């Protein structure tokens, strides 16, 4: 069981590390890391290529987290191991070996993992996130509020301690990776949905 569990976690990491955004945009002649935020995620794909490719990338990234959890269950692993597989998929997405251990911010993959672990928490956080994005036109605001909601919900609903720790950990990592977005929201310089991506500016020396 331990060997199977460890192999499942490793397989989940490799699954999560598949950089769909990078490969989809590269097929269209765009280097996603050189436009917009430079982030390998669905939001940056939306800004650089439009809705179709962005939806495809978002669906694939969500599936990475959910499939990792479902794979563990199919192998007969206990729920904490299934959670570990979901976390591994998110870590793989955020720190992909295919991208020099860089990647996205794990929004879609985190929500896919959380939804597979706890459908009520995942669905509630997702609905709040989408509503916030629609209301404010800020993807980052919706992502952060959805993550915060997941932390509150998993605690209020009295889930098992390991589940509270895993879901809260994923949500906190998502919020931490959005720290620059939060700063831009506070400064009023965050890009809204619908704004086209611009080439990444090299840092000043």
PDB file of C-alpha atoms in Angstrom:
ATOM      1  CA  UNK A   1       0.000   0.000   0.000  1.00  0.00           C
ATOM      2  CA  UNK A   2       2.791   2.418   0.860  1.00  0.00           C
ATOM      3  CA  UNK A   3       4.605   1.802  -2.427  1.00  0.00           C
ATOM      4  CA  UNK A   4       1.352   2.206  -4.345  1.00  0.00           C
ATOM      5  CA  UNK A   5       0.587   5.416  -2.465  1.00  0.00           C
ATOM      6  CA  UNK A   6       4.011   6.915  -3.113  1.00  0.00           C
ATOM      7  CA  UNK A   7       3.822   6.015  -6.812  1.00  0.00           C
ATOM      8  CA  UNK A   8       0.343   7.537  -7.005  1.00  0.00           C
ATOM      9  CA  UNK A   9       1.621  10.795  -5.476  1.00  0.00           C
ATOM     10  CA  UNK A  10       4.505  10.905  -7.954  1.00  0.00           C
ATOM     11  CA  UNK A  11       2.174  10.172 -10.869  1.00  0.00           C
ATOM     12  CA  UNK A  12      -0.144  12.936  -9.660  1.00  0.00           C
ATOM     13  CA  UNK A  13       2.748  15.390  -9.540  1.00  0.00           C
ATOM     14  CA  UNK A  14       3.667  14.521 -13.139  1.00  0.00           C
ATOM     15  CA  UNK A  15       0.029  14.843 -14.206  1.00  0.00           C
ATOM     16  CA  UNK A  16      -0.232  18.224 -12.540  1.00  0.00           C
ATOM     17  CA  UNK A  17       3.003  19.393 -14.135  1.00  0.00           C
ATOM     18  CA  UNK A  18       1.643  19.047 -17.688  1.00  0.00           C
ATOM     19  CA  UNK A  19       1.699  22.722 -18.799  1.00  0.00           C
ATOM     20  CA  UNK A  20      -1.446  22.876 -20.890  1.00  0.00           C
ATOM     21  CA  UNK A  21      -1.408  26.672 -21.153  1.00  0.00           C
ATOM     22  CA  UNK A  22       2.166  26.726 -22.419  1.00  0.00           C
ATOM     23  CA  UNK A  23       1.653  23.970 -24.958  1.00  0.00           C
ATOM     24  CA  UNK A  24      -1.692  25.296 -26.252  1.00  0.00           C
ATOM     25  CA  UNK A  25      -0.327  28.808 -26.774  1.00  0.00           C
ATOM     26  CA  UNK A  26       2.907  27.502 -28.254  1.00  0.00           C
ATOM     27  CA  UNK A  27       0.850  25.629 -30.860  1.00  0.00           C
ATOM     28  CA  UNK A  28      -0.650  29.034 -31.768  1.00  0.00           C
ATOM     29  CA  UNK A  29       2.784  30.630 -32.044  1.00  0.00           C
ATOM     30  CA  UNK A  30       2.633  32.425 -28.679  1.00  0.00           C
ATOM     31  CA  UNK A  31       4.979  32.030 -25.729  1.00  0.00           C
ATOM     32  CA  UNK A  32       2.628  32.479 -22.764  1.00  0.00           C
ATOM     33  CA  UNK A  33       5.574  33.265 -20.501  1.00  0.00           C
ATOM     34  CA  UNK A  34       6.373  36.327 -22.602  1.00  0.00           C
ATOM     35  CA  UNK A  35       2.935  37.970 -22.576  1.00  0.00           C
ATOM     36  CA  UNK A  36       0.710  39.476 -19.919  1.00  0.00           C
ATOM     37  CA  UNK A  37       1.600  38.273 -16.448  1.00  0.00           C
ATOM     38  CA  UNK A  38       3.949  35.617 -17.809  1.00  0.00           C
ATOM     39  CA  UNK A  39       1.842  33.118 -15.875  1.00  0.00           C
ATOM     40  CA  UNK A  40       1.132  29.700 -17.387  1.00  0.00           C
ATOM     41  CA  UNK A  41      -2.582  29.647 -16.634  1.00  0.00           C
ATOM     42  CA  UNK A  42      -6.012  29.995 -18.190  1.00  0.00           C
ATOM     43  CA  UNK A  43      -6.401  33.702 -17.390  1.00  0.00           C
ATOM     44  CA  UNK A  44      -3.275  34.624 -19.306  1.00  0.00           C
ATOM     45  CA  UNK A  45      -4.398  32.375 -22.174  1.00  0.00           C
ATOM     46  CA  UNK A  46      -7.718  34.260 -22.219  1.00  0.00           C
ATOM     47  CA  UNK A  47      -5.898  37.556 -22.556  1.00  0.00           C
ATOM     48  CA  UNK A  48      -3.547  36.316 -25.262  1.00  0.00           C
ATOM     49  CA  UNK A  49      -5.689  33.918 -27.347  1.00  0.00           C
ATOM     50  CA  UNK A  50      -9.321  34.336 -26.325  1.00  0.00           C
ATOM     51  CA  UNK A  51     -12.130  32.325 -24.739  1.00  0.00           C
ATOM     52  CA  UNK A  52     -11.887  29.016 -26.607  1.00  0.00           C
ATOM     53  CA  UNK A  53      -8.288  28.136 -25.746  1.00  0.00           C
ATOM     54  CA  UNK A  54      -8.709  29.570 -22.239  1.00  0.00           C
ATOM     55  CA  UNK A  55     -11.744  27.366 -21.500  1.00  0.00           C
ATOM     56  CA  UNK A  56      -9.895  24.311 -22.797  1.00  0.00           C
ATOM     57  CA  UNK A  57      -6.909  25.045 -20.577  1.00  0.00           C
ATOM     58  CA  UNK A  58      -9.113  25.760 -17.541  1.00  0.00           C
ATOM     59  CA  UNK A  59     -11.013  22.494 -18.012  1.00  0.00           C
ATOM     60  CA  UNK A  60      -7.787  20.517 -18.333  1.00  0.00           C
ATOM     61  CA  UNK A  61      -6.250  22.175 -15.270  1.00  0.00           C
ATOM     62  CA  UNK A  62      -9.358  21.523 -13.167  1.00  0.00           C
ATOM     63  CA  UNK A  63      -9.344  17.907 -14.325  1.00  0.00           C
ATOM     64  CA  UNK A  64      -5.711  17.465 -13.251  1.00  0.00           C
ATOM     65  CA  UNK A  65      -6.624  17.999  -9.611  1.00  0.00           C
ATOM     66  CA  UNK A  66      -9.829  15.977  -9.705  1.00  0.00           C
ATOM     67  CA  UNK A  67      -8.303  13.063 -11.619  1.00  0.00           C
ATOM     68  CA  UNK A  68      -5.406  12.845  -9.172  1.00  0.00           C
ATOM     69  CA  UNK A  69      -7.854  12.378  -6.283  1.00  0.00           C
ATOM     70  CA  UNK A  70     -10.041   9.943  -8.222  1.00  0.00           C
ATOM     71  CA  UNK A  71      -7.009   7.930  -9.306  1.00  0.00           C
ATOM     72  CA  UNK A  72      -5.978   7.446  -5.687  1.00  0.00           C
ATOM     73  CA  UNK A  73      -9.469   6.283  -4.779  1.00  0.00           C
ATOM     74  CA  UNK A  74      -9.550   3.895  -7.734  1.00  0.00           C
ATOM     75  CA  UNK A  75      -6.333   2.361  -6.411  1.00  0.00           C
ATOM     76  CA  UNK A  76      -8.018   1.768  -3.065  1.00  0.00           C
ATOM     77  CA  UNK A  77      -5.996   4.370  -1.178  1.00  0.00           C
ATOM     78  CA  UNK A  78      -7.401   6.020   1.920  1.00  0.00           C
ATOM     79  CA  UNK A  79      -8.697   9.584   1.764  1.00  0.00           C
ATOM     80  CA  UNK A  80      -5.591  11.256   3.240  1.00  0.00           C
ATOM     81  CA  UNK A  81      -3.552   9.681   0.450  1.00  0.00           C
ATOM     82  CA  UNK A  82      -6.118  10.823  -2.102  1.00  0.00           C
ATOM     83  CA  UNK A  83      -5.707  14.327  -0.695  1.00  0.00           C
ATOM     84  CA  UNK A  84      -1.927  14.009  -0.962  1.00  0.00           C
ATOM     85  CA  UNK A  85      -2.320  13.115  -4.634  1.00  0.00           C
ATOM     86  CA  UNK A  86      -4.459  16.200  -5.201  1.00  0.00           C
ATOM     87  CA  UNK A  87      -1.900  18.390  -3.458  1.00  0.00           C
ATOM     88  CA  UNK A  88       0.862  16.828  -5.571  1.00  0.00           C
ATOM     89  CA  UNK A  89      -1.044  17.739  -8.732  1.00  0.00           C
ATOM     90  CA  UNK A  90      -1.323  21.357  -7.594  1.00  0.00           C
ATOM     91  CA  UNK A  91       2.380  21.489  -6.703  1.00  0.00           C
ATOM     92  CA  UNK A  92       3.190  20.002 -10.116  1.00  0.00           C
ATOM     93  CA  UNK A  93       1.118  22.686 -11.811  1.00  0.00           C
ATOM     94  CA  UNK A  94       2.754  25.490  -9.847  1.00  0.00           C
ATOM     95  CA  UNK A  95       6.298  24.113 -10.103  1.00  0.00           C
ATOM     96  CA  UNK A  96       6.427  22.151 -13.333  1.00  0.00           C
ATOM     97  CA  UNK A  97       9.696  20.431 -14.333  1.00  0.00           C
ATOM     98  CA  UNK A  98       8.687  21.108 -17.946  1.00  0.00           C
ATOM     99  CA  UNK A  99       8.950  24.856 -17.228  1.00  0.00           C
ATOM    100  CA  UNK A 100      12.062  24.942 -15.085  1.00  0.00           C
ATOM    101  CA  UNK A 101       9.982  24.375 -11.936  1.00  0.00           C
ATOM    102  CA  UNK A 102       7.811  27.377 -12.620  1.00  0.00           C
ATOM    103  CA  UNK A 103       4.178  27.370 -13.689  1.00  0.00           C
ATOM    104  CA  UNK A 104       0.804  28.805 -12.813  1.00  0.00           C
ATOM    105  CA  UNK A 105      -0.842  29.859  -9.579  1.00  0.00           C
ATOM    106  CA  UNK A 106      -2.862  26.695  -9.191  1.00  0.00           C
ATOM    107  CA  UNK A 107      -6.351  28.210  -9.176  1.00  0.00           C
ATOM    108  CA  UNK A 108      -8.094  25.708 -11.464  1.00  0.00           C
ATOM    109  CA  UNK A 109      -6.130  22.692 -10.225  1.00  0.00           C
ATOM    110  CA  UNK A 110      -6.714  23.648  -6.590  1.00  0.00           C
ATOM    111  CA  UNK A 111     -10.452  23.995  -7.108  1.00  0.00           C
ATOM    112  CA  UNK A 112     -10.504  20.672  -8.985  1.00  0.00           C
ATOM    113  CA  UNK A 113      -8.759  19.007  -6.057  1.00  0.00           C
ATOM    114  CA  UNK A 114     -10.992  20.634  -3.441  1.00  0.00           C
ATOM    115  CA  UNK A 115     -14.158  19.752  -5.369  1.00  0.00           C
ATOM    116  CA  UNK A 116     -13.097  16.103  -5.608  1.00  0.00           C
ATOM    117  CA  UNK A 117     -12.242  15.965  -1.900  1.00  0.00           C
ATOM    118  CA  UNK A 118     -15.366  17.800  -0.726  1.00  0.00           C
ATOM    119  CA  UNK A 119     -17.960  18.625  -3.416  1.00  0.00           C
ATOM    120  CA  UNK A 120     -19.936  20.964  -1.145  1.00  0.00           C
ATOM    121  CA  UNK A 121     -16.909  23.065  -0.200  1.00  0.00           C
ATOM    122  CA  UNK A 122     -15.558  23.007  -3.746  1.00  0.00           C
ATOM    123  CA  UNK A 123     -18.869  23.951  -5.387  1.00  0.00           C
ATOM    124  CA  UNK A 124     -19.597  26.717  -2.882  1.00  0.00           C
ATOM    125  CA  UNK A 125     -16.136  28.246  -3.240  1.00  0.00           C
ATOM    126  CA  UNK A 126     -16.319  27.962  -7.029  1.00  0.00           C
ATOM    127  CA  UNK A 127     -19.716  29.701  -7.229  1.00  0.00           C
ATOM    128  CA  UNK A 128     -18.482  32.546  -5.008  1.00  0.00           C
ATOM    129  CA  UNK A 129     -15.330  32.880  -7.100  1.00  0.00           C
ATOM    130  CA  UNK A 130     -17.240  33.018 -10.393  1.00  0.00           C
ATOM    131  CA  UNK A 131     -19.777  35.493  -8.987  1.00  0.00           C
ATOM    132  CA  UNK A 132     -16.968  37.750  -7.736  1.00  0.00           C
ATOM    133  CA  UNK A 133     -15.213  37.585 -11.112  1.00  0.00           C
ATOM    134  CA  UNK A 134     -18.475  38.484 -12.869  1.00  0.00           C
ATOM    135  CA  UNK A 135     -19.225  41.309 -10.455  1.00  0.00           C
ATOM    136  CA  UNK A 136     -15.765  42.896 -10.310  1.00  0.00           C
ATOM    137  CA  UNK A 137     -14.189  41.678 -13.587  1.00  0.00           C
ATOM    138  CA  UNK A 138     -11.115  40.720 -11.550  1.00  0.00           C
ATOM    139  CA  UNK A 139     -10.091  37.060 -11.832  1.00  0.00           C
ATOM    140  CA  UNK A 140      -7.634  37.469  -8.975  1.00  0.00           C
ATOM    141  CA  UNK A 141     -10.299  38.830  -6.627  1.00  0.00           C
ATOM    142  CA  UNK A 142     -12.586  35.902  -7.364  1.00  0.00           C
ATOM    143  CA  UNK A 143      -9.766  33.408  -6.931  1.00  0.00           C
ATOM    144  CA  UNK A 144      -8.673  34.822  -3.578  1.00  0.00           C
ATOM    145  CA  UNK A 145     -12.201  35.157  -2.187  1.00  0.00           C
ATOM    146  CA  UNK A 146     -13.067  31.646  -3.345  1.00  0.00           C
ATOM    147  CA  UNK A 147      -9.985  30.297  -1.591  1.00  0.00           C
ATOM    148  CA  UNK A 148     -10.812  32.205   1.585  1.00  0.00           C
ATOM    149  CA  UNK A 149     -14.356  30.840   1.457  1.00  0.00           C
ATOM    150  CA  UNK A 150     -13.012  27.293   1.220  1.00  0.00           C
ATOM    151  CA  UNK A 151     -11.005  27.818   4.418  1.00  0.00           C
ATOM    152  CA  UNK A 152     -14.064  29.095   6.278  1.00  0.00           C
ATOM    153  CA  UNK A 153     -16.416  26.425   4.935  1.00  0.00           C
ATOM    154  CA  UNK A 154     -14.208  23.430   5.646  1.00  0.00           C
ATOM    155  CA  UNK A 155     -13.809  24.621   9.242  1.00  0.00           C
ATOM    156  CA  UNK A 156     -17.460  25.564   9.812  1.00  0.00           C
ATOM    157  CA  UNK A 157     -18.701  22.255   8.411  1.00  0.00           C
ATOM    158  CA  UNK A 158     -16.601  20.373  10.938  1.00  0.00           C
ATOM    159  CA  UNK A 159     -14.638  18.243   8.503  1.00  0.00           C
ATOM    160  CA  UNK A 160     -11.876  15.878   9.634  1.00  0.00           C
ATOM    161  CA  UNK A 161      -8.686  17.632  10.826  1.00  0.00           C
ATOM    162  CA  UNK A 162      -6.631  16.270   7.906  1.00  0.00           C
ATOM    163  CA  UNK A 163      -9.222  17.610   5.446  1.00  0.00           C
ATOM    164  CA  UNK A 164      -9.263  21.022   7.102  1.00  0.00           C
ATOM    165  CA  UNK A 165      -5.451  21.096   6.942  1.00  0.00           C
ATOM    166  CA  UNK A 166      -5.269  20.042   3.279  1.00  0.00           C
ATOM    167  CA  UNK A 167      -7.974  22.350   1.938  1.00  0.00           C
ATOM    168  CA  UNK A 168      -6.771  25.279   4.048  1.00  0.00           C
ATOM    169  CA  UNK A 169      -3.196  24.643   2.943  1.00  0.00           C
ATOM    170  CA  UNK A 170      -4.171  24.644  -0.732  1.00  0.00           C
ATOM    171  CA  UNK A 171      -6.204  27.812  -0.273  1.00  0.00           C
ATOM    172  CA  UNK A 172      -3.435  29.604   1.599  1.00  0.00           C
ATOM    173  CA  UNK A 173      -0.888  28.655  -1.068  1.00  0.00           C
ATOM    174  CA  UNK A 174      -3.226  30.053  -3.729  1.00  0.00           C
ATOM    175  CA  UNK A 175      -3.632  33.293  -1.788  1.00  0.00           C
ATOM    176  CA  UNK A 176       0.130  33.572  -1.239  1.00  0.00           C
ATOM    177  CA  UNK A 177       0.832  33.130  -4.945  1.00  0.00           C
ATOM    178  CA  UNK A 178      -1.605  35.987  -5.616  1.00  0.00           C
ATOM    179  CA  UNK A 179       0.202  38.418  -3.302  1.00  0.00           C
ATOM    180  CA  UNK A 180       1.304  40.616  -6.232  1.00  0.00           C
ATOM    181  CA  UNK A 181      -2.247  40.619  -7.611  1.00  0.00           C
ATOM    182  CA  UNK A 182      -3.547  41.638  -4.187  1.00  0.00           C
ATOM    183  CA  UNK A 183      -1.057  44.503  -4.120  1.00  0.00           C
ATOM    184  CA  UNK A 184      -2.194  45.620  -7.591  1.00  0.00           C
ATOM    185  CA  UNK A 185      -5.850  45.408  -6.533  1.00  0.00           C
ATOM    186  CA  UNK A 186      -5.038  47.653  -3.602  1.00  0.00           C
ATOM    187  CA  UNK A 187      -3.173  50.060  -5.891  1.00  0.00           C
ATOM    188  CA  UNK A 188      -5.924  50.031  -8.519  1.00  0.00           C
ATOM    189  CA  UNK A 189      -3.635  48.726 -11.264  1.00  0.00           C
ATOM    190  CA  UNK A 190      -4.868  45.134 -11.592  1.00  0.00           C
ATOM    191  CA  UNK A 191      -6.003  44.120 -15.096  1.00  0.00           C
ATOM    192  CA  UNK A 192      -9.679  43.287 -15.562  1.00  0.00           C
ATOM    193  CA  UNK A 193     -11.242  40.505 -17.594  1.00  0.00           C
ATOM    194  CA  UNK A 194     -11.347  41.393 -21.263  1.00  0.00           C
ATOM    195  CA  UNK A 195      -8.117  43.390 -21.289  1.00  0.00           C
ATOM    196  CA  UNK A 196      -5.604  42.118 -23.799  1.00  0.00           C
ATOM    197  CA  UNK A 197      -2.234  40.829 -22.680  1.00  0.00           C
ATOM    198  CA  UNK A 198       0.848  42.941 -23.303  1.00  0.00           C
ATOM    199  CA  UNK A 199       4.404  41.656 -23.715  1.00  0.00           C
ATOM    200  CA  UNK A 200       6.183  41.017 -20.439  1.00  0.00           C
ATOM    201  CA  UNK A 201       8.452  43.929 -19.612  1.00  0.00           C
ATOM    202  CA  UNK A 202      11.987  42.961 -18.587  1.00  0.00           C
ATOM    203  CA  UNK A 203      12.895  44.032 -15.029  1.00  0.00           C
ATOM    204  CA  UNK A 204      14.824  47.263 -14.652  1.00  0.00           C
ATOM    205  CA  UNK A 205      18.473  46.917 -13.592  1.00  0.00           C
TER     206      UNK A 205
END
